[in-house]
């Protein structure tokens, strides 16, 4: 609480200050659009091949796929369908 009061007295607001330093360039709109087009062409391309094609690092490519495009890796699993008499047979 004390820090918030000091922050308000010094800056007139309790919001975060503007960040200084190097801006992130890998998650720019240009790269996001390039990845989106690449996924639209062939969604089954592995990340390693896609990173070589687009010349984007693996970490940046994963960040774009998961955070910007909301795509997550998953594995389809086939399961057996339960039937009416399965419960009685198990007992």
GROMACS .gro file of N, CA and C in nm:
model
  273
    1UNK      N    1   0.083  -0.118   0.000
    1UNK     CA    2   0.000   0.000   0.000
    1UNK      C    3   0.088   0.125   0.000
    2UNK      N    4   0.195   0.118   0.078
    2UNK     CA    5   0.285   0.232   0.087
    2UNK      C    6   0.348   0.263  -0.049
    3UNK      N    7   0.383   0.158  -0.125
    3UNK     CA    8   0.442   0.179  -0.256
    3UNK      C    9   0.345   0.247  -0.352
    4UNK      N   10   0.217   0.208  -0.344
    4UNK     CA   11   0.117   0.270  -0.431
    4UNK      C   12   0.101   0.419  -0.400
    5UNK      N   13   0.104   0.453  -0.273
    5UNK     CA   14   0.091   0.594  -0.235
    5UNK      C   15   0.212   0.673  -0.284
    6UNK      N   16   0.333   0.618  -0.267
    6UNK     CA   17   0.454   0.685  -0.315
    6UNK      C   18   0.452   0.698  -0.466
    7UNK      N   19   0.407   0.595  -0.535
    7UNK     CA   20   0.400   0.599  -0.680
    7UNK      C   21   0.303   0.708  -0.726
    8UNK      N   22   0.189   0.720  -0.657
    8UNK     CA   23   0.092   0.822  -0.693
    8UNK      C   24   0.148   0.962  -0.667
    9UNK      N   25   0.219   0.980  -0.556
    9UNK     CA   26   0.278   1.111  -0.526
    9UNK      C   27   0.385   1.149  -0.627
   10UNK      N   28   0.466   1.054  -0.668
   10UNK     CA   29   0.577   1.084  -0.759
   10UNK      C   30   0.532   1.102  -0.904
   11UNK      N   31   0.440   1.016  -0.950
   11UNK     CA   32   0.405   1.016  -1.091
   11UNK      C   33   0.263   1.063  -1.120
   12UNK      N   34   0.180   1.077  -1.019
   12UNK     CA   35   0.044   1.121  -1.039
   12UNK      C   36  -0.050   1.011  -1.086
   13UNK      N   37  -0.001   0.888  -1.086
   13UNK     CA   38  -0.081   0.776  -1.128
   13UNK      C   39  -0.024   0.649  -1.065
   14UNK      N   40  -0.108   0.546  -1.052
   14UNK     CA   41  -0.058   0.420  -0.997
   14UNK      C   42  -0.033   0.318  -1.108
   15UNK      N   43  -0.055   0.359  -1.235
   15UNK     CA   44  -0.032   0.270  -1.348
   15UNK      C   45   0.117   0.248  -1.369
   16UNK      N   46   0.149   0.143  -1.445
   16UNK     CA   47   0.288   0.113  -1.474
   16UNK      C   48   0.346   0.217  -1.568
   17UNK      N   49   0.474   0.244  -1.550
   17UNK     CA   50   0.544   0.339  -1.636
   17UNK      C   51   0.572   0.273  -1.770
   18UNK      N   52   0.600   0.354  -1.872
   18UNK     CA   53   0.635   0.302  -2.002
   18UNK      C   54   0.766   0.225  -1.991
   19UNK      N   55   0.769   0.113  -2.060
   19UNK     CA   56   0.889   0.030  -2.056
   19UNK      C   57   0.995   0.089  -2.148
   20UNK      N   58   1.115   0.091  -2.100
   20UNK     CA   59   1.226   0.135  -2.182
   20UNK      C   60   1.306   0.012  -2.221
   21UNK      N   61   1.378   0.022  -2.325
   21UNK     CA   62   1.457  -0.091  -2.369
   21UNK      C   63   1.421  -0.134  -2.509
   22UNK      N   64   1.475  -0.244  -2.546
   22UNK     CA   65   1.459  -0.294  -2.681
   22UNK      C   66   1.318  -0.350  -2.702
   23UNK      N   67   1.248  -0.305  -2.805
   23UNK     CA   68   1.114  -0.357  -2.831
   23UNK      C   69   1.122  -0.497  -2.893
   24UNK      N   70   1.021  -0.577  -2.871
   24UNK     CA   71   1.016  -0.710  -2.930
   24UNK      C   72   0.980  -0.697  -3.078
   25UNK      N   73   1.061  -0.757  -3.163
   25UNK     CA   74   1.037  -0.747  -3.306
   25UNK      C   75   0.989  -0.876  -3.367
   26UNK      N   76   1.008  -0.988  -3.297
   26UNK     CA   77   0.972  -1.117  -3.358
   26UNK      C   78   0.822  -1.138  -3.361
   27UNK      N   79   0.748  -1.080  -3.269
   27UNK     CA   80   0.603  -1.098  -3.266
   27UNK      C   81   0.532  -0.981  -3.334
   28UNK      N   82   0.596  -0.924  -3.434
   28UNK     CA   83   0.535  -0.812  -3.504
   28UNK      C   84   0.421  -0.862  -3.592
   29UNK      N   85   0.340  -0.770  -3.638
   29UNK     CA   86   0.225  -0.806  -3.722
   29UNK      C   87   0.269  -0.873  -3.852
   30UNK      N   88   0.386  -0.833  -3.903
   30UNK     CA   89   0.436  -0.892  -4.027
   30UNK      C   90   0.464  -1.040  -4.006
   31UNK      N   91   0.533  -1.073  -3.896
   31UNK     CA   92   0.565  -1.213  -3.869
   31UNK      C   93   0.440  -1.295  -3.837
   32UNK      N   94   0.346  -1.236  -3.766
   32UNK     CA   95   0.222  -1.306  -3.733
   32UNK      C   96   0.146  -1.339  -3.861
   33UNK      N   97   0.139  -1.245  -3.954
   33UNK     CA   98   0.070  -1.269  -4.080
   33UNK      C   99   0.142  -1.373  -4.164
   34UNK      N  100   0.276  -1.371  -4.162
   34UNK     CA  101   0.353  -1.472  -4.236
   34UNK      C  102   0.327  -1.611  -4.181
   35UNK      N  103   0.322  -1.623  -4.050
   35UNK     CA  104   0.294  -1.753  -3.988
   35UNK      C  105   0.150  -1.795  -4.018
   36UNK      N  106   0.057  -1.701  -4.014
   36UNK     CA  107  -0.083  -1.733  -4.042
   36UNK      C  108  -0.099  -1.785  -4.185
   37UNK      N  109  -0.030  -1.723  -4.281
   37UNK     CA  110  -0.037  -1.769  -4.420
   37UNK      C  111   0.027  -1.907  -4.435
   38UNK      N  112   0.138  -1.928  -4.365
   38UNK     CA  113   0.207  -2.057  -4.370
   38UNK      C  114   0.120  -2.168  -4.314
   39UNK      N  115   0.050  -2.141  -4.206
   39UNK     CA  116  -0.039  -2.240  -4.145
   39UNK      C  117  -0.158  -2.266  -4.237
   40UNK      N  118  -0.208  -2.163  -4.302
   40UNK     CA  119  -0.323  -2.180  -4.392
   40UNK      C  120  -0.285  -2.268  -4.511
   41UNK      N  121  -0.163  -2.254  -4.562
   41UNK     CA  122  -0.119  -2.334  -4.676
   41UNK      C  123  -0.106  -2.481  -4.638
   42UNK      N  124  -0.036  -2.508  -4.529
   42UNK     CA  125  -0.016  -2.646  -4.487
   42UNK      C  126  -0.011  -2.651  -4.335
   43UNK      N  127  -0.120  -2.686  -4.269
   43UNK     CA  128  -0.124  -2.685  -4.123
   43UNK      C  129  -0.044  -2.797  -4.058
   44UNK      N  130  -0.005  -2.899  -4.133
   44UNK     CA  131   0.065  -3.013  -4.076
   44UNK      C  132   0.218  -3.000  -4.084
   45UNK      N  133   0.269  -2.888  -4.130
   45UNK     CA  134   0.414  -2.868  -4.139
   45UNK      C  135   0.473  -2.861  -3.998
   46UNK      N  136   0.581  -2.935  -3.973
   46UNK     CA  137   0.644  -2.929  -3.841
   46UNK      C  138   0.702  -2.791  -3.810
   47UNK      N  139   0.716  -2.762  -3.683
   47UNK     CA  140   0.766  -2.631  -3.642
   47UNK      C  141   0.909  -2.609  -3.691
   48UNK      N  142   0.990  -2.714  -3.688
   48UNK     CA  143   1.129  -2.698  -3.732
   48UNK      C  144   1.138  -2.658  -3.878
   49UNK      N  145   1.058  -2.720  -3.963
   49UNK     CA  146   1.061  -2.683  -4.104
   49UNK      C  147   1.003  -2.544  -4.125
   50UNK      N  148   0.896  -2.512  -4.050
   50UNK     CA  149   0.833  -2.380  -4.062
   50UNK      C  150   0.927  -2.269  -4.017
   51UNK      N  151   1.007  -2.295  -3.913
   51UNK     CA  152   1.100  -2.192  -3.866
   51UNK      C  153   1.211  -2.168  -3.968
   52UNK      N  154   1.252  -2.274  -4.040
   52UNK     CA  155   1.353  -2.257  -4.144
   52UNK      C  156   1.297  -2.180  -4.263
   53UNK      N  157   1.173  -2.209  -4.300
   53UNK     CA  158   1.110  -2.141  -4.413
   53UNK      C  159   1.090  -1.992  -4.385
   54UNK      N  160   1.044  -1.961  -4.263
   54UNK     CA  161   1.011  -1.823  -4.228
   54UNK      C  162   1.127  -1.747  -4.166
   55UNK      N  163   1.234  -1.818  -4.132
   55UNK     CA  164   1.352  -1.760  -4.067
   55UNK      C  165   1.313  -1.689  -3.938
   56UNK      N  166   1.236  -1.760  -3.856
   56UNK     CA  167   1.195  -1.713  -3.724
   56UNK      C  168   1.243  -1.819  -3.626
   57UNK      N  169   1.290  -1.778  -3.509
   57UNK     CA  170   1.337  -1.875  -3.412
   57UNK      C  171   1.222  -1.962  -3.363
   58UNK      N  172   1.258  -2.079  -3.311
   58UNK     CA  173   1.158  -2.176  -3.267
   58UNK      C  174   1.072  -2.121  -3.154
   59UNK      N  175   1.135  -2.054  -3.058
   59UNK     CA  176   1.062  -1.998  -2.943
   59UNK      C  177   0.964  -1.891  -2.990
   60UNK      N  178   1.009  -1.804  -3.080
   60UNK     CA  179   0.921  -1.698  -3.130
   60UNK      C  180   0.805  -1.756  -3.210
   61UNK      N  181   0.834  -1.860  -3.288
   61UNK     CA  182   0.730  -1.924  -3.366
   61UNK      C  183   0.626  -1.990  -3.276
   62UNK      N  184   0.671  -2.057  -3.171
   62UNK     CA  185   0.578  -2.118  -3.077
   62UNK      C  186   0.495  -2.012  -3.005
   63UNK      N  187   0.557  -1.901  -2.971
   63UNK     CA  188   0.485  -1.793  -2.903
   63UNK      C  189   0.376  -1.736  -2.994
   64UNK      N  190   0.408  -1.719  -3.122
   64UNK     CA  191   0.309  -1.667  -3.217
   64UNK      C  192   0.195  -1.766  -3.234
   65UNK      N  193   0.229  -1.895  -3.247
   65UNK     CA  194   0.126  -1.997  -3.268
   65UNK      C  195   0.033  -2.009  -3.148
   66UNK      N  196   0.089  -2.004  -3.026
   66UNK     CA  197   0.006  -2.027  -2.908
   66UNK      C  198  -0.065  -1.901  -2.860
   67UNK      N  199   0.006  -1.791  -2.852
   67UNK     CA  200  -0.055  -1.670  -2.794
   67UNK      C  201  -0.132  -1.587  -2.895
   68UNK      N  202  -0.076  -1.567  -3.013
   68UNK     CA  203  -0.142  -1.481  -3.111
   68UNK      C  204  -0.250  -1.554  -3.191
   69UNK      N  205  -0.223  -1.681  -3.225
   69UNK     CA  206  -0.315  -1.754  -3.309
   69UNK      C  207  -0.398  -1.857  -3.231
   70UNK      N  208  -0.372  -1.873  -3.103
   70UNK     CA  209  -0.444  -1.967  -3.015
   70UNK      C  210  -0.446  -2.110  -3.070
   71UNK      N  211  -0.333  -2.152  -3.125
   71UNK     CA  212  -0.318  -2.289  -3.172
   71UNK      C  213  -0.232  -2.365  -3.072
   72UNK      N  214  -0.275  -2.481  -3.033
   72UNK     CA  215  -0.201  -2.561  -2.936
   72UNK      C  216  -0.182  -2.701  -2.990
   73UNK      N  217  -0.067  -2.759  -2.962
   73UNK     CA  218  -0.039  -2.895  -3.006
   73UNK      C  219  -0.127  -2.991  -2.927
   74UNK      N  220  -0.180  -3.088  -2.994
   74UNK     CA  221  -0.259  -3.189  -2.927
   74UNK      C  222  -0.243  -3.319  -3.004
   75UNK      N  223  -0.276  -3.424  -2.938
   75UNK     CA  224  -0.266  -3.555  -2.998
   75UNK      C  225  -0.404  -3.619  -2.995
   76UNK      N  226  -0.452  -3.662  -3.111
   76UNK     CA  227  -0.583  -3.725  -3.117
   76UNK      C  228  -0.569  -3.867  -3.066
   77UNK      N  229  -0.653  -3.902  -2.973
   77UNK     CA  230  -0.652  -4.036  -2.917
   77UNK      C  231  -0.786  -4.103  -2.946
   78UNK      N  232  -0.779  -4.221  -3.001
   78UNK     CA  233  -0.899  -4.296  -3.029
   78UNK      C  234  -0.932  -4.382  -2.908
   79UNK      N  235  -1.053  -4.375  -2.863
   79UNK     CA  236  -1.096  -4.454  -2.748
   79UNK      C  237  -1.213  -4.541  -2.790
   80UNK      N  238  -1.233  -4.645  -2.713
   80UNK     CA  239  -1.344  -4.734  -2.744
   80UNK      C  240  -1.474  -4.672  -2.696
   81UNK      N  241  -1.578  -4.704  -2.765
   81UNK     CA  242  -1.710  -4.655  -2.727
   81UNK      C  243  -1.768  -4.747  -2.620
   82UNK      N  244  -1.821  -4.691  -2.513
   82UNK     CA  245  -1.883  -4.770  -2.408
   82UNK      C  246  -2.022  -4.815  -2.451
   83UNK      N  247  -2.051  -4.939  -2.422
   83UNK     CA  248  -2.182  -4.995  -2.456
   83UNK      C  249  -2.262  -5.016  -2.328
   84UNK      N  250  -2.387  -5.048  -2.341
   84UNK     CA  251  -2.476  -5.061  -2.226
   84UNK      C  252  -2.434  -5.174  -2.131
   85UNK      N  253  -2.389  -5.285  -2.184
   85UNK     CA  254  -2.356  -5.398  -2.098
   85UNK      C  255  -2.209  -5.398  -2.052
   86UNK      N  256  -2.129  -5.300  -2.086
   86UNK     CA  257  -1.989  -5.295  -2.044
   86UNK      C  258  -1.975  -5.284  -1.893
   87UNK      N  259  -2.060  -5.208  -1.830
   87UNK     CA  260  -2.050  -5.190  -1.685
   87UNK      C  261  -2.078  -5.322  -1.614
   88UNK      N  262  -2.177  -5.395  -1.658
   88UNK     CA  263  -2.210  -5.524  -1.595
   88UNK      C  264  -2.099  -5.626  -1.621
   89UNK      N  265  -2.038  -5.625  -1.737
   89UNK     CA  266  -1.930  -5.719  -1.766
   89UNK      C  267  -1.806  -5.689  -1.681
   90UNK      N  268  -1.781  -5.565  -1.654
   90UNK     CA  269  -1.664  -5.527  -1.574
   90UNK      C  270  -1.677  -5.576  -1.431
   91UNK      N  271  -1.798  -5.573  -1.378
   91UNK     CA  272  -1.821  -5.619  -1.242
   91UNK      C  273  -1.800  -5.768  -1.236
   0.00000   0.00000   0.00000
